[in-house]
PDB file of C-alpha atoms and ligand atoms in Angstrom:
ATOM      1  CA  MET A 242      69.086 106.655 131.963  1.00  0.00           C
ATOM      2  CA  LYS A 243      71.604 109.434 131.363  1.00  0.00           C
ATOM      3  CA  LEU A 244      73.461 107.166 128.925  1.00  0.00           C
ATOM      4  CA  TYR A 245      70.272 106.495 126.915  1.00  0.00           C
ATOM      5  CA  GLY A 246      69.548 110.201 126.849  1.00  0.00           C
ATOM      6  CA  CYS A 247      73.022 110.816 125.473  1.00  0.00           C
ATOM      7  CA  LEU A 248      72.675 108.085 122.849  1.00  0.00           C
ATOM      8  CA  ILE A 249      69.337 109.400 121.635  1.00  0.00           C
ATOM      9  CA  PHE A 250      70.783 112.910 121.424  1.00  0.00           C
ATOM     10  CA  VAL A 251      73.752 111.664 119.348  1.00  0.00           C
ATOM     11  CA  MET A 252      71.409 109.722 117.024  1.00  0.00           C
ATOM     12  CA  LEU A 253      69.165 112.750 116.497  1.00  0.00           C
ATOM     13  CA  VAL A 254      72.151 114.984 115.701  1.00  0.00           C
ATOM     14  CA  ALA A 255      73.517 112.365 113.266  1.00  0.00           C
ATOM     15  CA  ALA A 256      70.110 112.079 111.566  1.00  0.00           C
ATOM     16  CA  GLY A 257      69.934 115.874 111.330  1.00  0.00           C
ATOM     17  CA  ILE A 258      73.369 116.086 109.702  1.00  0.00           C
ATOM     18  CA  ASN A 259      72.404 113.323 107.258  1.00  0.00           C
ATOM     19  CA  VAL A 260      69.190 115.092 106.217  1.00  0.00           C
ATOM     20  CA  HIS A 261      71.142 118.338 105.812  1.00  0.00           C
ATOM     21  CA  ALA A 262      73.751 116.588 103.597  1.00  0.00           C
ATOM     22  CA  GLN A 263      71.008 115.066 101.436  1.00  0.00           C
ATOM     23  CA  GLU A 264      69.208 118.399 101.003  1.00  0.00           C
ATOM     24  CA  ARG A 265      72.485 120.038  99.982  1.00  0.00           C
ATOM     25  CA  SER A 266      73.386 117.342  97.439  1.00  0.00           C
ATOM     26  CA  GLU A 267      70.079 117.955  95.620  1.00  0.00           C
ATOM     27  CA  GLN A 268      70.792 121.659  95.182  1.00  0.00           C
ATOM     28  CA  PRO A 269      72.360 123.028  91.988  1.00  0.00           C
ATOM     29  CA  TYR A 270      76.043 123.916  92.154  1.00  0.00           C
ATOM     30  CA  VAL A 271      78.945 125.197  90.063  1.00  0.00           C
ATOM     31  CA  LYS A 272      82.142 123.151  89.820  1.00  0.00           C
ATOM     32  CA  VAL A 273      85.569 124.801  89.620  1.00  0.00           C
ATOM     33  CA  GLU A 274      88.232 122.407  88.365  1.00  0.00           C
ATOM     34  CA  GLY A 275      91.181 121.795  86.019  1.00  0.00           C
ATOM     35  CA  GLU A 276      94.412 123.696  86.696  1.00  0.00           C
ATOM     36  CA  VAL A 277      93.523 124.561  90.290  1.00  0.00           C
ATOM     37  CA  THR A 278      95.111 123.597  93.589  1.00  0.00           C
ATOM     38  CA  GLN A 279      91.668 123.061  95.171  1.00  0.00           C
ATOM     39  CA  SER A 280      88.627 121.872  93.181  1.00  0.00           C
ATOM     40  CA  LEU A 281      85.392 123.447  94.386  1.00  0.00           C
ATOM     41  CA  LYS A 282      81.726 122.549  94.363  1.00  0.00           C
ATOM     42  CA  LEU A 283      79.872 125.790  95.068  1.00  0.00           C
ATOM     43  CA  TYR A 284      76.250 125.870  96.175  1.00  0.00           C
ATOM     44  CA  GLN A 285      74.296 129.105  96.409  1.00  0.00           C
ATOM     45  CA  SER A 286      74.752 129.032 100.199  1.00  0.00           C
ATOM     46  CA  ASP A 287      78.547 129.062  99.663  1.00  0.00           C
ATOM     47  CA  LEU A 288      78.323 131.981  97.232  1.00  0.00           C
ATOM     48  CA  GLU A 289      76.112 133.952  99.628  1.00  0.00           C
ATOM     49  CA  LYS A 290      78.892 133.815 102.256  1.00  0.00           C
ATOM     50  CA  MET A 291      81.400 135.466  99.884  1.00  0.00           C
ATOM     51  CA  LYS A 292      81.884 139.113  98.850  1.00  0.00           C
ATOM     52  CA  LYS A 293      78.749 140.434  97.112  1.00  0.00           C
ATOM     53  CA  VAL A 294      78.912 142.715  94.096  1.00  0.00           C
ATOM     54  CA  THR A 295      75.976 144.217  92.197  1.00  0.00           C
ATOM     55  CA  VAL A 296      76.362 145.246  88.552  1.00  0.00           C
ATOM     56  CA  LYS A 297      74.025 146.459  85.843  1.00  0.00           C
ATOM     57  CA  HIS A 298      73.614 144.347  82.732  1.00  0.00           C
ATOM     58  CA  GLN A 299      71.301 144.447  79.776  1.00  0.00           C
ATOM     59  CA  GLY A 300      70.430 141.508  77.536  1.00  0.00           C
ATOM     60  CA  HIS A 301      68.296 141.355  74.406  1.00  0.00           C
ATOM     61  CA  ASP A 302      65.316 142.870  76.220  1.00  0.00           C
ATOM     62  CA  SER A 303      67.345 146.176  76.293  1.00  0.00           C
ATOM     63  CA  ILE A 304      66.408 146.766  79.922  1.00  0.00           C
ATOM     64  CA  ALA A 305      69.246 147.281  82.430  1.00  0.00           C
ATOM     65  CA  HIS A 306      68.713 144.770  85.249  1.00  0.00           C
ATOM     66  CA  SER A 307      70.761 144.623  88.424  1.00  0.00           C
ATOM     67  CA  TYR A 308      72.625 141.370  89.055  1.00  0.00           C
ATOM     68  CA  THR A 309      74.206 140.339  92.355  1.00  0.00           C
ATOM     69  CA  GLY A 310      76.868 137.689  92.819  1.00  0.00           C
ATOM     70  CA  VAL A 311      80.501 136.910  93.535  1.00  0.00           C
ATOM     71  CA  PRO A 312      83.446 138.311  91.524  1.00  0.00           C
ATOM     72  CA  VAL A 313      84.839 135.450  89.404  1.00  0.00           C
ATOM     73  CA  ILE A 314      88.356 136.453  90.520  1.00  0.00           C
ATOM     74  CA  ASP A 315      87.396 135.599  94.128  1.00  0.00           C
ATOM     75  CA  LEU A 316      86.253 132.106  93.065  1.00  0.00           C
ATOM     76  CA  LEU A 317      89.497 131.568  91.145  1.00  0.00           C
ATOM     77  CA  ASN A 318      91.569 132.741  94.103  1.00  0.00           C
ATOM     78  CA  ARG A 319      89.676 130.365  96.373  1.00  0.00           C
ATOM     79  CA  ALA A 320      90.437 127.488  93.989  1.00  0.00           C
ATOM     80  CA  GLY A 321      94.135 128.433  93.934  1.00  0.00           C
ATOM     81  CA  VAL A 322      94.323 129.541  90.299  1.00  0.00           C
ATOM     82  CA  THR A 323      97.530 131.366  89.265  1.00  0.00           C
ATOM     83  CA  MET A 324      96.252 134.957  89.468  1.00  0.00           C
ATOM     84  CA  ASP A 325      97.851 138.314  90.373  1.00  0.00           C
ATOM     85  CA  LYS A 326     101.643 137.976  90.864  1.00  0.00           C
ATOM     86  CA  GLN A 327     101.580 134.386  89.584  1.00  0.00           C
ATOM     87  CA  LEU A 328      99.893 135.470  86.370  1.00  0.00           C
ATOM     88  CA  ARG A 329     102.992 135.829  84.196  1.00  0.00           C
ATOM     89  CA  GLY A 330     105.114 133.712  81.842  1.00  0.00           C
ATOM     90  CA  LYS A 331     103.521 130.389  80.946  1.00  0.00           C
ATOM     91  CA  ASN A 332     100.516 131.138  83.122  1.00  0.00           C
ATOM     92  CA  LEU A 333      99.445 133.893  80.726  1.00  0.00           C
ATOM     93  CA  ALA A 334      98.394 131.162  78.275  1.00  0.00           C
ATOM     94  CA  LYS A 335      95.769 129.863  80.716  1.00  0.00           C
ATOM     95  CA  TYR A 336      92.056 130.372  80.237  1.00  0.00           C
ATOM     96  CA  LEU A 337      88.725 129.824  81.937  1.00  0.00           C
ATOM     97  CA  LEU A 338      86.174 127.700  80.057  1.00  0.00           C
ATOM     98  CA  VAL A 339      82.637 128.347  81.295  1.00  0.00           C
ATOM     99  CA  THR A 340      80.067 125.620  80.532  1.00  0.00           C
ATOM    100  CA  ALA A 341      76.275 125.844  80.863  1.00  0.00           C
ATOM    101  CA  THR A 342      73.735 123.049  81.325  1.00  0.00           C
ATOM    102  CA  ASP A 343      72.521 123.549  77.707  1.00  0.00           C
ATOM    103  CA  GLY A 344      76.062 122.935  76.426  1.00  0.00           C
ATOM    104  CA  TYR A 345      76.809 126.609  75.676  1.00  0.00           C
ATOM    105  CA  GLN A 346      80.449 127.455  76.338  1.00  0.00           C
ATOM    106  CA  VAL A 347      82.484 130.675  76.519  1.00  0.00           C
ATOM    107  CA  VAL A 348      86.149 131.362  77.296  1.00  0.00           C
ATOM    108  CA  PHE A 349      88.092 134.117  79.041  1.00  0.00           C
ATOM    109  CA  SER A 350      91.855 134.414  79.283  1.00  0.00           C
ATOM    110  CA  LEU A 351      92.875 134.598  82.942  1.00  0.00           C
ATOM    111  CA  ALA A 352      94.291 138.083  82.328  1.00  0.00           C
ATOM    112  CA  GLU A 353      90.797 139.306  81.367  1.00  0.00           C
ATOM    113  CA  LEU A 354      89.577 138.255  84.798  1.00  0.00           C
ATOM    114  CA  ASP A 355      92.504 139.524  86.846  1.00  0.00           C
ATOM    115  CA  THR A 356      92.078 142.792  88.737  1.00  0.00           C
ATOM    116  CA  SER A 357      95.815 143.491  88.404  1.00  0.00           C
ATOM    117  CA  PHE A 358      95.227 143.689  84.622  1.00  0.00           C
ATOM    118  CA  ASN A 359      91.864 145.489  84.492  1.00  0.00           C
ATOM    119  CA  ASP A 360      88.838 146.594  86.471  1.00  0.00           C
ATOM    120  CA  LYS A 361      86.120 144.550  84.752  1.00  0.00           C
ATOM    121  CA  GLN A 362      83.592 143.354  87.325  1.00  0.00           C
ATOM    122  CA  ILE A 363      82.807 139.908  85.931  1.00  0.00           C
ATOM    123  CA  ILE A 364      80.582 138.102  88.426  1.00  0.00           C
ATOM    124  CA  LEU A 365      78.889 134.764  88.920  1.00  0.00           C
ATOM    125  CA  ALA A 366      75.407 136.081  89.706  1.00  0.00           C
ATOM    126  CA  TYR A 367      72.684 134.327  91.699  1.00  0.00           C
ATOM    127  CA  GLU A 368      70.211 137.223  91.979  1.00  0.00           C
ATOM    128  CA  MET A 369      68.560 139.452  89.396  1.00  0.00           C
ATOM    129  CA  ASN A 370      66.781 142.530  90.759  1.00  0.00           C
ATOM    130  CA  ASP A 371      67.163 141.098  94.310  1.00  0.00           C
ATOM    131  CA  LYS A 372      65.383 137.840  93.435  1.00  0.00           C
ATOM    132  CA  PRO A 373      66.708 134.409  92.428  1.00  0.00           C
ATOM    133  CA  ILE A 374      67.545 134.284  88.703  1.00  0.00           C
ATOM    134  CA  PRO A 375      64.662 132.588  86.811  1.00  0.00           C
ATOM    135  CA  ALA A 376      65.145 128.940  85.791  1.00  0.00           C
ATOM    136  CA  ASN A 377      65.773 129.607  82.073  1.00  0.00           C
ATOM    137  CA  SER A 378      68.819 131.745  82.972  1.00  0.00           C
ATOM    138  CA  GLY A 379      69.742 130.690  86.510  1.00  0.00           C
ATOM    139  CA  PRO A 380      70.252 129.756  89.166  1.00  0.00           C
ATOM    140  CA  PHE A 381      73.779 130.896  88.229  1.00  0.00           C
ATOM    141  CA  GLN A 382      74.548 133.335  85.429  1.00  0.00           C
ATOM    142  CA  LEU A 383      77.851 134.844  84.408  1.00  0.00           C
ATOM    143  CA  ILE A 384      77.550 138.601  84.018  1.00  0.00           C
ATOM    144  CA  VAL A 385      80.130 140.395  81.873  1.00  0.00           C
ATOM    145  CA  PRO A 386      79.477 144.143  82.066  1.00  0.00           C
ATOM    146  CA  GLY A 387      80.788 146.555  79.455  1.00  0.00           C
ATOM    147  CA  GLU A 388      80.725 144.346  76.364  1.00  0.00           C
ATOM    148  CA  LYS A 389      78.850 145.401  73.225  1.00  0.00           C
ATOM    149  CA  LYS A 390      77.018 142.050  73.049  1.00  0.00           C
ATOM    150  CA  PRO A 391      75.594 139.970  75.894  1.00  0.00           C
ATOM    151  CA  ALA A 392      76.900 136.751  74.286  1.00  0.00           C
ATOM    152  CA  ARG A 393      79.468 135.909  76.982  1.00  0.00           C
ATOM    153  CA  SER A 394      76.973 136.419  79.809  1.00  0.00           C
ATOM    154  CA  CYS A 395      76.493 132.676  80.009  1.00  0.00           C
ATOM    155  CA  ARG A 396      73.196 131.554  81.554  1.00  0.00           C
ATOM    156  CA  GLU A 397      72.687 128.331  83.578  1.00  0.00           C
ATOM    157  CA  VAL A 398      76.396 128.032  84.436  1.00  0.00           C
ATOM    158  CA  SER A 399      77.398 124.559  85.598  1.00  0.00           C
ATOM    159  CA  SER A 400      81.203 124.577  85.549  1.00  0.00           C
ATOM    160  CA  PHE A 401      84.376 126.622  85.434  1.00  0.00           C
ATOM    161  CA  ILE A 402      87.386 124.753  84.042  1.00  0.00           C
ATOM    162  CA  ILE A 403      90.901 126.207  84.006  1.00  0.00           C
ATOM    163  CA  ARG A 404      93.138 125.001  81.181  1.00  0.00           C
ATOM    164  CA  SER A 405      96.258 126.062  79.324  1.00  0.00           C
ATOM    165  CA  ALA A 406      96.248 126.868  75.614  1.00  0.00           C
ATOM    166  CA  ARG A 407     100.052 126.458  75.380  1.00  0.00           C
ATOM    167  CA  ASP A 408     101.338 124.311  72.535  1.00  0.00           C
TER     168      ASP A 408
HETATM  169  N1  LIG B  90      73.541 129.046  78.538  1.00  0.00           N
HETATM  170  C1  LIG B  90      73.476 129.930  77.531  1.00  0.00           C
HETATM  171  N2  LIG B  90      73.821 131.202  77.764  1.00  0.00           N
HETATM  172  C2  LIG B  90      73.772 132.103  76.765  1.00  0.00           C
HETATM  173  C3  LIG B  90      73.374 131.718  75.454  1.00  0.00           C
HETATM  174  C4  LIG B  90      73.025 130.361  75.251  1.00  0.00           C
HETATM  175  O1  LIG B  90      72.646 129.932  74.134  1.00  0.00           O
HETATM  176  N3  LIG B  90      73.059 129.508  76.312  1.00  0.00           N
HETATM  177  N4  LIG B  90      73.343 132.650  74.458  1.00  0.00           N
HETATM  178  C5  LIG B  90      74.179 133.849  74.628  1.00  0.00           C
HETATM  179  C6  LIG B  90      73.904 134.881  73.642  1.00  0.00           C
HETATM  180  S1  LIG B  90      74.487 134.604  72.074  1.00  0.00           S
HETATM  181  C7  LIG B  90      73.257 136.036  73.956  1.00  0.00           C
HETATM  182  S2  LIG B  90      73.094 137.277  72.850  1.00  0.00           S
HETATM  183  C8  LIG B  90      72.709 136.252  75.314  1.00  0.00           C
HETATM  184  C9  LIG B  90      71.255 136.622  75.216  1.00  0.00           C
HETATM  185  O2  LIG B  90      70.789 136.789  76.493  1.00  0.00           O
HETATM  186  P1  LIG B  90      69.324 137.347  76.773  1.00  0.00           P
HETATM  187  O3  LIG B  90      68.379 136.410  76.085  1.00  0.00           O
HETATM  188  O4  LIG B  90      69.234 137.331  78.248  1.00  0.00           O
HETATM  189  O5  LIG B  90      69.295 138.696  76.222  1.00  0.00           O
HETATM  190  O6  LIG B  90      72.849 135.093  76.159  1.00  0.00           O
HETATM  191  C10 LIG B  90      74.061 134.438  76.041  1.00  0.00           C
HETATM  192  N5  LIG B  90      74.127 133.385  77.040  1.00  0.00           N
HETATM  193 MO1  LIG B  91      73.787 136.351  70.792  1.00  0.00          MO
END
């Protein structure tokens, strides 16, 4: 009887894990790949566990909204990108290519993103004004504060790819 009880318990736990894995695989995510030591697949639940930063940003509606998300530098560090002390020599020719689900793409040199070079707070946001980012811009939007145009604040981000422009 005890053995059956145990078996049923194990089966229920396994079924629970399976359902959880399926739910997660249906959620949107952002890939981090290319010249990294660890490729990442980041779901909102992963981002929520990381350091949160809130910045103000204004798009074409000319209203300053508050956006919350994870500093891009933290995502790059987690993927093992050559930042900080490693960002010298050949590595200074590396860049981040951000791609959105509509095919829009923008690039940043790694030095632009590195806090040892500057204090820009570029974040991968998942909340606007404390709510999920609406579908036409979210669920993940790059926010680049302090630029004269909002053109690099890429909406609907689907991947971050690290490459080298060296020839
Ligand atoms: N995915 C995606 N993001 C994008 C664009 C785009 O076409 N697709 N356009 C960019 C440009 S050119 C501008 S000016 C801003 C406009 O953002 P807004 O409509 O939120 O003001 O979004 C930027 N982000
Ligand atoms: Mo634009």
